[in-house]
Tab-separated table of C-alpha atoms and ligand atoms in Angstrom:
chain	number	residue	atom	x	y	z
U	1	MET	CA	119.043	39.698	27.118
U	2	VAL	CA	120.532	40.356	30.531
U	3	SER	CA	123.672	42.420	30.688
U	4	LEU	CA	126.171	40.905	33.030
U	5	PRO	CA	128.507	42.764	35.325
U	6	PRO	CA	132.086	41.912	34.366
U	7	SER	CA	132.565	40.011	37.625
U	8	VAL	CA	129.947	37.360	36.816
U	9	LEU	CA	131.611	34.326	35.312
U	10	PHE	CA	129.684	31.456	33.900
U	11	ALA	CA	131.982	29.640	31.528
U	12	SER	CA	135.213	27.828	32.186
U	13	PRO	CA	138.145	29.965	31.147
U	14	VAL	CA	140.546	28.226	28.807
U	15	VAL	CA	143.069	26.668	31.114
U	16	GLU	CA	146.627	26.293	29.964
U	17	ALA	CA	148.256	23.165	31.310
U	18	GLU	CA	150.277	24.161	34.290
U	19	ILE	CA	153.973	23.341	34.136
U	20	VAL	CA	155.455	22.824	37.553
U	21	VAL	CA	159.215	23.052	37.608
U	22	VAL	CA	160.419	20.480	40.066
U	23	ASP	CA	163.841	20.905	41.565
U	24	GLU	CA	165.118	19.313	44.738
U	25	HIS	CA	163.968	22.253	46.858
U	26	VAL	CA	160.429	22.276	45.554
U	27	GLU	CA	160.141	18.529	45.916
U	28	LEU	CA	161.062	18.706	49.576
U	29	ALA	CA	158.725	21.594	50.414
U	30	ALA	CA	155.230	20.725	51.650
U	31	PRO	CA	152.653	21.406	48.921
U	32	LYS	CA	151.023	24.793	49.445
U	33	TYR	CA	147.751	23.814	47.857
U	34	SER	CA	145.737	20.740	47.000
U	35	PRO	CA	146.938	18.613	44.077
U	36	TYR	CA	143.299	18.536	42.932
U	37	LEU	CA	143.490	22.284	42.182
U	38	ARG	CA	145.559	24.527	39.941
U	39	GLY	CA	146.839	26.620	42.827
U	40	PRO	CA	145.830	28.793	45.771
U	41	PRO	CA	142.198	30.030	46.013
U	42	THR	CA	141.079	32.254	43.152
U	43	ASP	CA	138.393	34.930	42.875
U	44	SER	CA	136.249	32.853	40.530
U	45	PHE	CA	136.166	29.186	41.446
U	46	ARG	CA	136.512	28.236	37.785
U	47	GLU	CA	140.010	29.683	37.492
U	48	ASN	CA	141.199	27.102	40.012
U	49	LEU	CA	139.672	23.948	38.500
U	50	ARG	CA	142.009	21.609	36.685
U	51	SER	CA	141.018	20.782	33.130
U	52	ASP	CA	141.909	17.097	33.695
U	53	THR	CA	139.758	16.724	36.833
U	54	LYS	CA	136.017	16.621	37.458
U	55	TYR	CA	134.382	17.900	40.624
U	56	ILE	CA	131.130	17.457	42.527
U	57	THR	CA	129.507	19.633	45.179
U	58	SER	CA	126.285	20.038	47.165
U	59	TRP	CA	124.892	22.132	50.028
U	60	ILE	CA	123.750	21.525	53.608
U	61	SER	CA	120.543	22.548	55.285
U	62	ALA	CA	119.840	20.957	58.707
U	63	GLY	CA	121.280	20.202	62.176
U	64	TRP	CA	125.000	19.617	62.405
U	65	ASN	CA	124.981	15.803	62.410
U	66	ASN	CA	122.490	15.711	59.558
U	67	ASP	CA	124.915	17.999	57.744
U	68	VAL	CA	127.867	15.715	58.549
U	69	MET	CA	125.868	12.847	57.002
U	70	THR	CA	125.041	15.018	53.981
U	71	TYR	CA	128.732	15.678	53.359
U	72	MET	CA	129.450	11.948	53.813
U	73	ASN	CA	126.810	11.252	51.145
U	74	LEU	CA	128.415	13.816	48.849
U	75	LEU	CA	131.839	12.219	49.341
U	76	TYR	CA	130.397	8.798	48.559
U	77	LEU	CA	128.699	10.066	45.403
U	78	GLY	CA	132.019	11.682	44.431
U	79	LYS	CA	133.764	8.350	44.954
U	80	ILE	CA	131.425	6.397	42.686
U	81	THR	CA	131.395	9.075	39.957
U	82	ASP	CA	135.203	9.526	39.989
U	83	ARG	CA	134.942	13.159	40.975
U	84	VAL	CA	136.703	15.298	43.555
U	85	SER	CA	134.179	16.378	46.193
U	86	VAL	CA	134.196	20.063	47.035
U	87	ILE	CA	133.016	20.491	50.616
U	88	GLY	CA	131.678	23.677	52.196
U	89	THR	CA	131.735	24.859	55.797
U	90	PHE	CA	129.251	23.832	58.489
U	91	THR	CA	126.426	26.313	58.978
U	92	PRO	CA	125.252	27.225	62.490
U	93	SER	CA	121.586	26.249	62.113
U	94	HIS	CA	121.137	24.717	65.592
U	95	ILE	CA	123.687	26.652	67.638
U	96	GLY	CA	122.448	30.163	66.919
U	97	GLY	CA	122.417	31.522	63.371
U	98	ASP	CA	124.748	34.387	64.271
U	99	ALA	CA	127.677	32.061	65.090
U	100	PRO	CA	130.287	32.022	62.311
U	101	PRO	CA	130.466	28.969	60.038
U	102	ILE	CA	133.219	26.503	60.867
U	103	PRO	CA	135.398	24.927	58.136
U	104	PHE	CA	135.089	21.177	57.625
U	105	GLY	CA	138.859	20.842	58.060
U	106	GLU	CA	138.755	22.390	61.530
U	107	VAL	CA	136.421	19.620	62.636
U	108	PHE	CA	137.772	16.625	60.698
U	109	ASN	CA	141.268	15.484	59.760
U	110	VAL	CA	141.059	15.913	55.982
U	111	SER	CA	144.540	14.713	55.021
U	112	LYS	CA	144.140	11.515	57.057
U	113	PHE	CA	140.696	11.018	55.525
U	114	ILE	CA	142.021	11.237	51.961
U	115	GLN	CA	144.874	8.893	52.794
U	116	ASP	CA	142.762	6.278	54.617
U	117	SER	CA	139.696	6.321	52.364
U	118	ASP	CA	141.293	7.089	49.002
U	119	VAL	CA	138.353	9.454	48.429
U	120	PRO	CA	139.558	12.784	47.016
U	121	MET	CA	138.186	16.059	48.387
U	122	VAL	CA	138.954	19.750	48.727
U	123	GLU	CA	137.254	22.457	50.739
U	124	TRP	CA	135.517	25.369	49.058
U	125	ASP	CA	137.835	27.919	50.684
U	126	GLU	CA	140.771	26.201	48.984
U	127	VAL	CA	139.029	26.578	45.636
U	128	LYS	CA	137.550	30.067	45.821
U	129	ASN	CA	138.950	32.937	47.843
U	130	PRO	CA	136.495	33.456	50.743
U	131	ASP	CA	136.976	37.243	50.458
U	132	SER	CA	136.263	37.266	46.731
U	133	GLU	CA	133.486	39.562	45.555
U	134	THR	CA	133.090	37.651	42.300
U	135	ILE	CA	129.711	36.066	41.732
U	136	ASP	CA	130.000	32.802	39.815
U	137	ALA	CA	126.962	31.687	37.884
U	138	ILE	CA	126.513	27.914	37.756
U	139	GLY	CA	123.926	25.351	36.715
U	140	CYS	CA	122.908	22.730	39.315
U	141	TRP	CA	120.458	19.850	39.702
U	142	ASN	CA	117.358	20.374	41.806
U	143	VAL	CA	116.836	16.982	43.466
U	144	TRP	CA	114.459	18.299	46.119
U	145	GLU	CA	111.501	18.829	43.805
U	146	ALA	CA	111.907	15.350	42.341
U	147	VAL	CA	111.685	13.596	45.722
U	148	GLN	CA	109.014	15.535	47.670
U	149	TYR	CA	105.752	17.197	46.746
U	150	TYR	CA	105.275	20.112	49.121
U	151	GLU	CA	108.035	22.625	48.394
U	152	HIS	CA	108.047	23.780	44.796
U	153	TYR	CA	111.596	25.069	44.761
U	154	PRO	CA	115.089	23.659	45.276
U	155	ARG	CA	116.196	22.969	48.847
U	156	GLY	CA	117.469	26.190	50.448
U	157	SER	CA	120.923	26.520	52.016
U	158	ALA	CA	123.079	29.382	53.284
U	159	ILE	CA	126.176	27.965	51.574
U	160	PRO	CA	125.736	29.209	47.956
U	161	ASP	CA	125.377	32.828	49.128
U	162	TRP	CA	128.516	32.585	51.214
U	163	LEU	CA	130.342	31.185	48.200
U	164	GLY	CA	129.090	33.899	45.872
U	165	LEU	CA	127.234	31.458	43.615
U	166	ASP	CA	124.230	32.435	41.520
U	167	ILE	CA	122.540	29.134	40.703
U	168	SER	CA	120.336	28.210	37.777
U	169	TYR	CA	118.539	25.006	38.775
U	170	THR	CA	117.291	22.215	36.541
U	171	ARG	CA	114.616	20.061	38.132
U	172	GLY	CA	115.849	16.479	38.314
U	173	PRO	CA	113.893	13.744	36.497
U	174	ASP	CA	111.151	11.842	38.351
U	175	TRP	CA	113.206	8.640	38.204
U	176	LEU	CA	115.531	10.120	40.834
U	177	LYS	CA	112.971	9.187	43.470
U	178	LEU	CA	113.397	5.654	44.832
U	179	ILE	CA	109.721	5.043	45.642
U	180	PRO	CA	107.615	6.751	42.969
U	181	ASN	CA	104.700	8.878	44.167
U	182	TYR	CA	105.297	7.963	47.815
U	183	GLU	CA	105.181	11.125	49.883
U	184	HIS	CA	106.646	9.631	53.076
U	185	ASP	CA	110.080	8.862	51.671
U	186	LYS	CA	112.581	11.194	50.005
U	187	CYS	CA	115.402	8.855	49.045
U	188	SER	CA	117.136	8.960	45.700
U	189	THR	CA	119.798	6.304	45.327
U	190	PHE	CA	123.437	7.158	44.784
U	191	TRP	CA	123.341	5.387	41.437
U	192	ALA	CA	120.225	7.231	40.274
U	193	LEU	CA	122.005	10.485	41.145
U	194	ALA	CA	125.158	9.212	39.429
U	195	ARG	CA	123.282	8.781	36.129
U	196	LEU	CA	123.196	12.571	35.893
U	197	ALA	CA	126.996	12.689	36.183
U	198	TYR	CA	127.396	11.102	32.733
U	199	PRO	CA	126.300	12.427	29.339
U	200	GLN	CA	123.673	9.853	28.248
U	201	ASP	CA	121.067	10.509	30.913
U	202	ARG	CA	122.229	14.055	31.614
U	203	ASN	CA	121.556	15.059	28.040
U	204	LYS	CA	118.083	13.497	28.128
U	205	SER	CA	117.259	15.352	31.350
U	206	ILE	CA	118.406	18.906	30.619
U	207	GLY	CA	116.512	21.694	28.896
U	208	ASN	CA	114.342	23.140	31.637
U	209	ALA	CA	116.870	25.239	33.574
U	210	GLN	CA	115.324	28.021	35.620
U	211	PRO	CA	116.869	31.506	35.706
U	212	SER	CA	119.263	32.162	38.588
U	213	PRO	CA	117.898	34.465	41.317
U	214	GLN	CA	120.536	37.189	41.122
U	215	TYR	CA	121.379	37.761	37.461
U	216	HIS	CA	118.598	35.692	35.855
U	217	ILE	CA	121.053	33.552	33.941
U	218	THR	CA	119.836	30.219	32.580
U	219	LEU	CA	122.436	27.453	32.579
U	220	ASP	CA	122.275	23.693	32.125
U	221	PRO	CA	123.810	21.715	35.027
U	222	ASP	CA	127.565	22.148	35.081
U	223	GLU	CA	129.631	19.189	33.894
U	224	HIS	CA	132.961	20.314	35.325
U	225	MET	CA	131.604	21.221	38.797
U	226	LEU	CA	128.612	18.860	39.001
U	227	CYS	CA	126.265	20.043	41.735
U	228	TYR	CA	123.072	18.932	43.451
U	229	ASP	CA	121.000	21.035	45.822
U	230	TYR	CA	120.675	18.519	48.670
U	231	LEU	CA	121.988	15.016	49.327
U	232	TYR	CA	120.876	14.324	52.906
U	233	TYR	CA	118.233	11.959	51.551
U	234	ALA	CA	120.594	10.128	49.200
U	235	CYS	CA	120.802	6.432	50.007
U	236	ALA	CA	122.166	3.201	48.579
U	237	GLN	CA	119.075	1.082	48.944
U	238	GLN	CA	116.751	2.477	51.635
U	239	SER	CA	116.234	5.545	53.799
U	240	PHE	CA	117.926	6.131	57.182
U	241	GLU	CA	120.721	3.922	56.051
U	242	PHE	CA	123.329	5.088	58.546
U	243	ASP	CA	121.460	2.813	60.975
U	244	TYR	CA	122.474	-0.243	58.935
U	245	ASP	CA	125.755	-2.146	59.005
U	246	TYR	CA	126.046	-2.375	55.199
U	247	ALA	CA	125.715	1.414	54.582
U	248	PRO	CA	128.468	2.214	52.055
U	249	GLN	CA	128.402	5.946	52.835
U	250	TRP	CA	129.544	4.990	56.326
U	251	LYS	CA	131.859	2.044	55.521
U	252	ASP	CA	133.711	3.707	52.662
U	253	VAL	CA	133.546	7.330	53.788
U	254	GLY	CA	132.170	8.257	57.219
U	255	LYS	CA	134.237	5.731	59.136
U	256	HIS	CA	137.429	7.371	57.876
U	257	LEU	CA	136.469	10.872	58.996
U	258	TYR	CA	138.393	11.179	62.235
U	259	TRP	CA	138.399	14.333	64.327
U	260	SER	CA	141.020	16.992	63.714
U	261	ASP	CA	143.912	16.886	66.186
U	262	HIS	CA	142.603	19.996	67.922
U	263	VAL	CA	139.142	18.473	68.455
U	264	ALA	CA	140.492	15.051	69.488
U	265	ASP	CA	143.060	16.526	71.905
U	266	THR	CA	140.546	18.924	73.461
U	267	ALA	CA	137.955	16.157	73.913
U	268	ALA	CA	140.557	13.921	75.607
U	269	LEU	CA	141.589	16.818	77.844
U	270	TYR	CA	137.954	17.355	78.890
U	271	VAL	CA	137.531	13.684	79.768
U	272	LYS	CA	140.655	13.690	81.932
U	273	GLN	CA	139.800	17.004	83.604
U	274	LEU	CA	136.195	16.033	84.317
U	275	LEU	CA	137.262	12.683	85.791
U	276	GLY	CA	140.183	14.145	87.727
U	277	TYR	CA	142.971	12.318	85.865
U	278	PRO	CA	146.385	13.869	85.114
U	279	GLU	CA	146.272	15.858	81.866
U	280	ASP	CA	149.455	14.319	80.513
U	281	GLY	CA	148.394	10.719	81.228
U	282	GLU	CA	146.259	8.157	79.395
U	283	THR	CA	142.526	8.711	78.919
U	284	PRO	CA	140.680	6.100	81.011
U	285	PRO	CA	137.930	3.951	79.468
U	286	TYR	CA	134.491	5.505	79.891
U	287	ILE	CA	130.860	5.370	78.750
U	288	THR	CA	128.895	8.296	77.315
U	289	ILE	CA	125.136	8.790	77.286
U	290	HIS	CA	123.485	11.039	74.706
U	291	ALA	CA	120.004	12.028	75.893
U	292	ARG	CA	118.525	13.915	72.924
U	293	HIS	CA	115.606	16.107	74.033
U	294	GLY	CA	115.024	19.661	72.694
U	295	ASP	CA	112.993	19.686	69.483
U	296	PHE	CA	112.391	15.914	69.737
U	297	SER	CA	109.499	16.944	72.030
U	298	GLY	CA	107.628	17.490	68.750
U	299	TRP	CA	107.474	13.675	68.342
U	300	CYS	CA	105.629	12.902	71.565
U	301	TRP	CA	102.111	12.293	70.268
U	302	GLU	CA	102.060	8.702	71.573
U	303	ALA	CA	102.852	9.815	75.143
U	304	GLU	CA	99.743	10.180	77.309
U	305	GLN	CA	101.601	12.433	79.761
U	306	PRO	CA	104.407	14.809	78.678
U	307	GLU	CA	106.784	13.131	81.148
U	308	ASP	CA	106.165	9.755	79.434
U	309	CYS	CA	107.854	10.864	76.203
U	310	PHE	CA	111.594	10.883	76.905
U	311	ALA	CA	113.145	7.876	78.602
U	312	PRO	CA	113.459	8.440	82.378
U	313	LEU	CA	116.935	8.221	83.894
U	314	PRO	CA	116.400	4.744	85.470
U	315	VAL	CA	115.528	3.414	82.004
U	316	ILE	CA	118.759	4.889	80.649
U	317	ALA	CA	120.589	3.406	83.659
U	318	ARG	CA	119.408	-0.063	82.626
U	319	ARG	CA	121.123	0.440	79.259
U	320	VAL	CA	124.260	1.717	80.991
U	321	ARG	CA	124.350	-1.487	83.037
U	322	GLU	CA	124.038	-3.567	79.871
U	323	ILE	CA	127.027	-1.739	78.425
U	324	GLN	CA	129.018	-2.180	81.637
U	325	ASP	CA	128.217	-5.905	81.597
U	326	GLU	CA	129.098	-6.303	77.925
U	327	ILE	CA	132.425	-4.506	78.287
U	328	ARG	CA	133.265	-6.557	81.366
U	329	MET	CA	132.353	-9.760	79.528
U	330	ARG	CA	134.028	-8.973	76.206
U	331	LYS	CA	137.066	-7.044	77.391
U	332	GLY	CA	137.421	-7.692	81.104
U	333	ILE	CA	137.248	-3.958	81.800
U	334	GLU	CA	135.193	-2.541	84.676
U	335	ILE	CA	133.731	0.909	84.016
U	336	PRO	CA	132.167	2.393	87.171
U	337	ASP	CA	129.224	4.843	87.206
U	338	SER	CA	131.691	7.597	88.091
U	339	HIS	CA	133.136	7.167	84.543
U	340	VAL	CA	129.777	7.623	82.825
U	341	PHE	CA	129.299	10.978	81.072
U	342	MET	CA	125.962	12.578	80.272
U	343	THR	CA	125.716	14.779	77.171
U	344	SER	CA	122.390	16.340	76.270
U	345	ASP	CA	120.623	19.351	74.807
U	346	GLU	CA	118.350	19.397	77.896
U	347	ARG	CA	118.274	22.772	79.650
U	348	ASP	CA	116.225	21.889	82.742
U	349	GLU	CA	118.561	22.244	85.734
U	350	LYS	CA	116.415	19.910	87.864
U	351	TRP	CA	116.952	17.148	85.272
U	352	TRP	CA	120.706	17.746	85.413
U	353	ASP	CA	120.597	17.515	89.234
U	354	ASP	CA	118.932	14.112	88.841
U	355	VAL	CA	121.688	13.090	86.404
U	356	LYS	CA	124.333	13.937	88.994
U	357	ALA	CA	122.361	12.009	91.621
U	358	MET	CA	122.750	8.913	89.412
U	359	GLY	CA	126.512	9.231	89.968
U	360	TRP	CA	127.118	10.299	86.365
U	361	VAL	CA	129.277	13.202	85.208
U	362	LYS	CA	127.804	16.179	83.359
U	363	VAL	CA	129.866	17.433	80.435
U	364	ASP	CA	129.302	20.955	81.683
U	365	HIS	CA	130.305	23.483	79.031
U	366	THR	CA	129.298	26.415	81.215
U	367	ALA	CA	131.626	25.318	84.011
U	368	MET	CA	134.370	24.454	81.506
U	369	ASN	CA	134.002	27.847	79.719
U	370	THR	CA	133.871	26.026	76.383
U	371	VAL	CA	132.309	28.855	74.371
U	372	GLU	CA	134.695	31.481	75.751
U	373	LEU	CA	137.756	29.275	75.235
U	374	TYR	CA	136.950	27.518	71.952
U	375	GLY	CA	133.930	29.247	70.382
U	376	ARG	CA	130.235	28.557	69.844
U	377	TRP	CA	130.692	25.372	67.823
U	378	PHE	CA	132.679	23.516	70.432
U	379	PRO	CA	129.981	22.423	72.905
U	380	VAL	CA	128.329	20.281	70.223
U	381	ILE	CA	131.565	19.183	68.545
U	382	LEU	CA	133.222	18.222	71.840
U	383	ASP	CA	130.126	16.343	72.989
U	384	ALA	CA	130.227	14.349	69.742
U	385	ALA	CA	133.967	13.724	70.055
U	386	ILE	CA	133.640	12.644	73.698
U	387	GLN	CA	130.793	10.278	72.771
U	388	SER	CA	132.800	8.800	69.914
U	389	ASN	CA	135.906	7.995	71.944
U	390	GLY	CA	134.264	6.097	74.805
U	391	LEU	CA	134.307	2.319	75.073
U	392	GLY	CA	130.531	2.391	75.543
U	393	PHE	CA	127.719	4.574	74.242
U	394	VAL	CA	124.034	4.863	75.128
U	395	GLY	CA	122.223	6.943	72.511
U	396	THR	CA	118.726	8.155	71.741
U	397	ASP	CA	116.827	6.227	69.085
U	398	ARG	CA	116.128	8.264	65.901
U	399	SER	CA	118.850	10.861	66.586
U	400	THR	CA	121.441	11.187	63.819
U	401	PHE	CA	123.761	12.613	66.468
U	402	SER	CA	123.474	9.321	68.388
U	403	VAL	CA	123.684	7.173	65.248
U	404	LEU	CA	127.035	8.634	64.188
U	405	SER	CA	128.450	8.295	67.706
U	406	ALA	CA	127.311	4.677	67.969
U	407	ARG	CA	128.966	3.826	64.661
U	408	ARG	CA	132.219	5.505	65.703
U	409	VAL	CA	132.302	3.695	69.045
U	410	THR	CA	131.702	0.374	67.280
U	411	ASP	CA	134.186	0.831	64.436
U	412	TRP	CA	136.888	2.890	66.099
U	413	HIS	CA	137.009	1.156	69.497
U	414	ASP	CA	135.169	-2.160	69.110
U	415	GLY	CA	132.967	-0.676	71.842
U	416	ALA	CA	129.478	-1.490	73.119
U	417	THR	CA	126.429	0.571	72.117
U	418	ARG	CA	122.699	0.687	72.823
U	419	MET	CA	119.925	3.020	71.639
U	420	VAL	CA	117.168	3.976	74.073
U	421	LYS	CA	113.676	3.966	72.589
U	422	TRP	CA	111.287	6.772	73.573
U	423	GLY	CA	108.085	8.557	72.563
U	424	LYS	CA	105.655	6.830	74.920
U	425	LYS	CA	105.559	5.190	78.335
U	426	ASP	CA	107.751	2.062	78.536
U	427	ALA	CA	108.954	2.579	74.958
U	428	ASP	CA	112.317	1.066	75.894
U	429	ALA	CA	110.907	-2.010	77.660
U	430	HIS	CA	112.943	-4.943	76.351
U	431	ARG	CA	114.452	-8.255	77.308
U	432	LYS	CA	118.101	-8.085	78.226
U	433	ARG	CA	120.494	-9.764	75.821
U	434	LEU	CA	124.156	-9.947	76.604
U	435	ASP	CA	125.347	-12.004	73.710
U	436	SER	CA	124.639	-9.467	71.009
U	437	LEU	CA	125.449	-5.894	70.061
U	438	ASP	CA	121.958	-5.468	68.625
U	439	THR	CA	119.454	-3.294	70.358
U	440	PRO	CA	116.762	-5.851	71.122
X	1	GDP	N1	126.040	20.463	72.802
X	1	GDP	C1	125.091	19.583	72.514
X	1	GDP	N2	124.208	19.892	71.547
X	1	GDP	C2	123.272	18.970	71.235
X	1	GDP	C3	123.199	17.703	71.902
X	1	GDP	N3	122.162	17.014	71.379
X	1	GDP	C4	121.626	17.807	70.403
X	1	GDP	N4	122.283	18.984	70.310
X	1	GDP	C5	122.020	20.095	69.367
X	1	GDP	O1	120.924	19.757	68.551
X	1	GDP	C6	121.351	19.497	67.198
X	1	GDP	C7	120.627	18.249	66.720
X	1	GDP	O2	120.614	18.159	65.330
X	1	GDP	P1	121.423	17.035	64.554
X	1	GDP	O3	122.870	17.301	64.801
X	1	GDP	O4	121.008	17.080	63.153
X	1	GDP	O5	121.021	15.643	65.205
X	1	GDP	P2	119.561	14.977	65.482
X	1	GDP	O6	118.508	16.047	65.345
X	1	GDP	O7	119.682	14.425	66.858
X	1	GDP	O8	119.340	13.924	64.459
X	1	GDP	C8	122.851	19.304	67.271
X	1	GDP	O9	123.508	19.583	66.085
X	1	GDP	C9	123.214	20.251	68.422
X	1	GDP	O10	123.283	21.579	67.944
X	1	GDP	C10	124.167	17.426	72.929
X	1	GDP	O11	124.203	16.355	73.556
X	1	GDP	N5	125.080	18.398	73.183
X	2	MG	MG1	118.264	16.995	63.327
């Protein structure tokens, strides 16, 4: 028997129904806290959960755009299980681990999202006081061990520690995995995951909870705050689904996640400043390229020479021309090369000199003092926002960063998009097609 410090809570306190006295004054005042919660953030998250509402949460564990997709998947699973999604911050895995986490609501416009999508959500810092020292014990589902065969533990994430959660995991059933015994795919479908949100299959699948790491508490998966370790690999019908037009996690959720006003306004300001337009005027139409390099160099085994792996600039320029032609044809708008932005994680200055020689504009966060003015997260967030608000976008095949930007340009602006193939010499060789949005 483990003796618990008084601050460890692992059962829902009995919640009295809250009576809100409504007079004219209160009615007119803006609500101070989410209607999905009992009130302002509390020291234990359980004190703030409504007894008439069910919740769902999960953690993140990859690059920022992968993490955006993971939260979109969580929101979609919340939608189909009639639960309020509880969303954490973004963790700085690719921008330097010492940068502070950034709240979801600083990046995306949460109130507009809830209104447009009708998908309910709250952020963790609305639920539990971020300065709380209370450790909440909770039971969660371990999906990771049911879908892959190499790591014999739940998927790790920095989020539970930040939230003061001590988690007892129950390994999910084998039927979570879409393709049984197939090591090259990790998908579990939203509806397989949803089976665990309801008593019939949940009750058949519990009973093997592992002790939590901190206080060695064993708990079956929580029914009030349902949680899964990792949902990046959740899908409706097949893996890498954000690439497909039917993807419900994009259509019903991701599409409605617009940038916060601060991000959108700053991105528009950058575009106007970099192109030399008045700051108080309209943003002109433009095209953005995303040339994803960096750790993608680990996928170059088909390239005979290292320089054959990433698409050379003239190959990218061919895609830019296709976009210019399509926009001219479909919309009658001429976008010159001087209104083409390059965004990239490439650090080689010589490569950037070649970009400028193409007549394109570097989104130069060093020159713009982005980190000093807006913080460490903003170079990547502004690059994504700039990409998403162009009328054309040329992305890098297999980059989730590019995939999300392409979908935004298509759905938000009826824009033109292409993905550049890479990995070996002439990977992007293709026949030009003007009549279609498809990448041939
Ligand atoms: N600022 C900036 N960062 C980038 C760019 N491309 C990649 N990165 C960094 O590399 C990470 C890539 O991981 P992720 O977002 O998961 O996308 P993916 O790896 O391309 O699928 C991003 O989150 C950024 O931190 C870029 O064009 N601009
Ligand atoms: Mg990544």
